[in-house]
Each structure stands twice: as structure tokens, then as C-alpha cells.
Amino acid sequence: MNIELYDGTRTLYLYTRGTVGDPPEALRQLLRYMEQSTDENAVNDSLKRIHHMVETVKRDGEVALSYMKSRDREEQIRKEERQKVEQEKQLILSENQRLREEIVRYKKELAELSVRS
């Protein structure tokens, strides 16, 4: 799918398992490699360079650690947000209960005033 944006740039969506169209062989090879990044699928010079970079990054412990730290941090942020939502939910429920009790009290006072009149 090809989408032209307002600023003249384009976004191209590629589907690795698409069946429409007749893409060039180099694009088919890239999509195959993207789906399975193996030595066997790195069939041309460009893909071999990409594969070498991918393997280098995979072996780099610092990159892996950084990735794990960022993933852990994202999970921590999600957990904190869930806790905040739960706290806000409890506050709303408490306020709702307080308002219901206040309404009951006002109704009783109104009923007592009606009886006195």
C-alpha cells in the first residue's frame, strides 16, 4: 500500500505475505529475509550486509541489555499506570458512595421537614 502524505512524502507498507502485484525480485528477497532473518535468506550483497549487522547487534551484549532494560522500564511504566488507574477508580467509587449517602441524608432531612410542616 502506498500513501502520499500532505508534505509530499510517502509511506509504503509492505506485506511479507502479500499476494497482490508483481514486486521486483530484490524486494521479494528483502521481504523473505525480513520474515526469516537467516543466512539462507541473505541471498544478495545488500542482504548479506544487513544480515551481518543484524548478527553483530544480536551478539552485542550491551545492545541486548539495553533492550531488556528498556523493555523492563516500559513494563514498569505500564504497571504504574495500571495502579494509578485503579487508585483513581477507587477514589471515584468512594466519592460516588459518599454522594449516595449524602443524597439519602438530604432525603431524610427533607422528609422530616415535610412532616413538621
Coordinates of C-alpha atoms in Angstrom, one line a residue:
M1 CA 0.0 0.0 0.0
N2 CA 1.4 3.4 -0.9
I3 CA 0.1 6.5 0.9
E4 CA 1.1 10.0 -0.2
L5 CA 1.2 12.4 2.8
Y6 CA 0.4 16.2 2.8
D7 CA 4.0 17.2 2.9
G8 CA 4.8 15.2 -0.3
T9 CA 6.4 12.3 1.5
R10 CA 5.1 8.8 1.0
T11 CA 4.7 5.9 3.3
L12 CA 5.0 2.5 1.8
Y13 CA 3.5 -0.5 3.6
L14 CA 5.0 -3.9 2.6
Y15 CA 3.3 -7.1 3.4
T16 CA 5.7 -10.0 3.7
R17 CA 3.0 -12.5 2.7
G18 CA 1.1 -10.3 0.2
T19 CA -0.2 -11.9 -3.0
V20 CA -1.2 -8.7 -5.0
G21 CA 1.1 -7.2 -7.5
D22 CA 4.4 -8.2 -9.1
P23 CA 7.2 -6.8 -7.0
P24 CA 10.8 -6.9 -8.2
E25 CA 12.9 -9.9 -7.2
A26 CA 15.1 -7.8 -4.9
L27 CA 12.0 -6.7 -3.0
R28 CA 10.8 -10.3 -2.7
Q29 CA 14.2 -11.3 -1.4
L30 CA 14.1 -8.5 1.2
L31 CA 10.6 -9.4 2.3
R32 CA 11.6 -13.1 2.6
Y33 CA 14.6 -12.0 4.7
M34 CA 12.5 -9.7 6.9
E35 CA 10.2 -12.6 7.7
Q36 CA 13.1 -15.0 8.5
S37 CA 16.5 -13.3 9.0
T38 CA 18.7 -16.3 8.3
D39 CA 21.9 -16.9 6.4
E40 CA 20.0 -18.8 3.8
N41 CA 17.7 -15.8 3.1
A42 CA 20.6 -13.4 2.8
V43 CA 20.9 -14.1 -0.9
N44 CA 22.4 -10.9 -2.3
D45 CA 25.1 -8.5 -1.3
S46 CA 22.7 -6.0 0.3
L47 CA 21.0 -8.6 2.4
K48 CA 24.3 -10.1 3.4
R49 CA 25.4 -6.7 4.7
I50 CA 22.1 -6.3 6.6
H51 CA 22.4 -9.8 7.9
H52 CA 26.0 -9.1 9.2
M53 CA 24.7 -6.0 11.0
V54 CA 21.8 -8.0 12.5
E55 CA 24.1 -10.7 13.7
T56 CA 26.5 -8.2 15.2
V57 CA 23.8 -6.5 17.1
K58 CA 22.4 -9.9 18.3
R59 CA 25.9 -10.8 19.7
D60 CA 26.4 -7.4 21.3
G61 CA 25.6 -8.0 25.0
E62 CA 25.3 -4.3 25.6
V63 CA 22.6 -3.9 23.0
A64 CA 20.7 -6.8 24.4
L65 CA 21.0 -5.5 27.9
S66 CA 19.9 -2.1 26.8
Y67 CA 16.9 -3.6 25.0
M68 CA 16.0 -5.6 28.1
K69 CA 16.3 -2.6 30.3
S70 CA 14.1 -0.5 28.0
R71 CA 11.5 -3.4 27.9
D72 CA 11.6 -3.7 31.7
R73 CA 11.2 0.1 32.1
E74 CA 8.2 0.1 29.7
E75 CA 6.6 -2.7 31.7
Q76 CA 7.2 -0.8 34.9
I77 CA 5.6 2.3 33.4
R78 CA 2.6 0.2 32.3
K79 CA 2.3 -1.3 35.8
E80 CA 2.5 2.2 37.4
E81 CA -0.2 3.4 35.1
R82 CA -2.5 0.5 35.9
Q83 CA -2.0 1.2 39.6
K84 CA -2.9 4.9 39.0
V85 CA -6.0 4.0 37.1
E86 CA -7.0 1.6 39.9
Q87 CA -6.4 4.2 42.5
E88 CA -8.5 6.8 40.6
K89 CA -11.2 4.2 40.1
Q90 CA -11.3 3.6 43.9
L91 CA -11.4 7.3 44.5
I92 CA -14.4 7.7 42.1
L93 CA -16.2 4.8 43.7
S94 CA -15.6 6.2 47.2
E95 CA -16.8 9.7 46.1
N96 CA -19.8 8.0 44.4
Q97 CA -20.6 6.2 47.7
R98 CA -20.2 9.4 49.7
L99 CA -22.6 11.3 47.3
R100 CA -25.2 8.5 47.6
E101 CA -25.0 8.7 51.4
E102 CA -25.4 12.5 51.2
I103 CA -28.4 12.1 49.0
V104 CA -30.0 9.7 51.4
R105 CA -29.3 12.1 54.3
Y106 CA -30.8 15.0 52.4
K107 CA -33.9 13.0 51.5
K108 CA -34.4 12.1 55.2
E109 CA -34.0 15.8 56.2
L110 CA -36.4 16.8 53.5
A111 CA -38.9 14.1 54.7
E112 CA -38.5 15.4 58.3
L113 CA -39.1 19.0 57.2
S114 CA -42.2 17.9 55.2
V115 CA -43.6 16.1 58.3
R116 CA -43.1 19.2 60.5
S117 CA -44.8 21.5 58.0

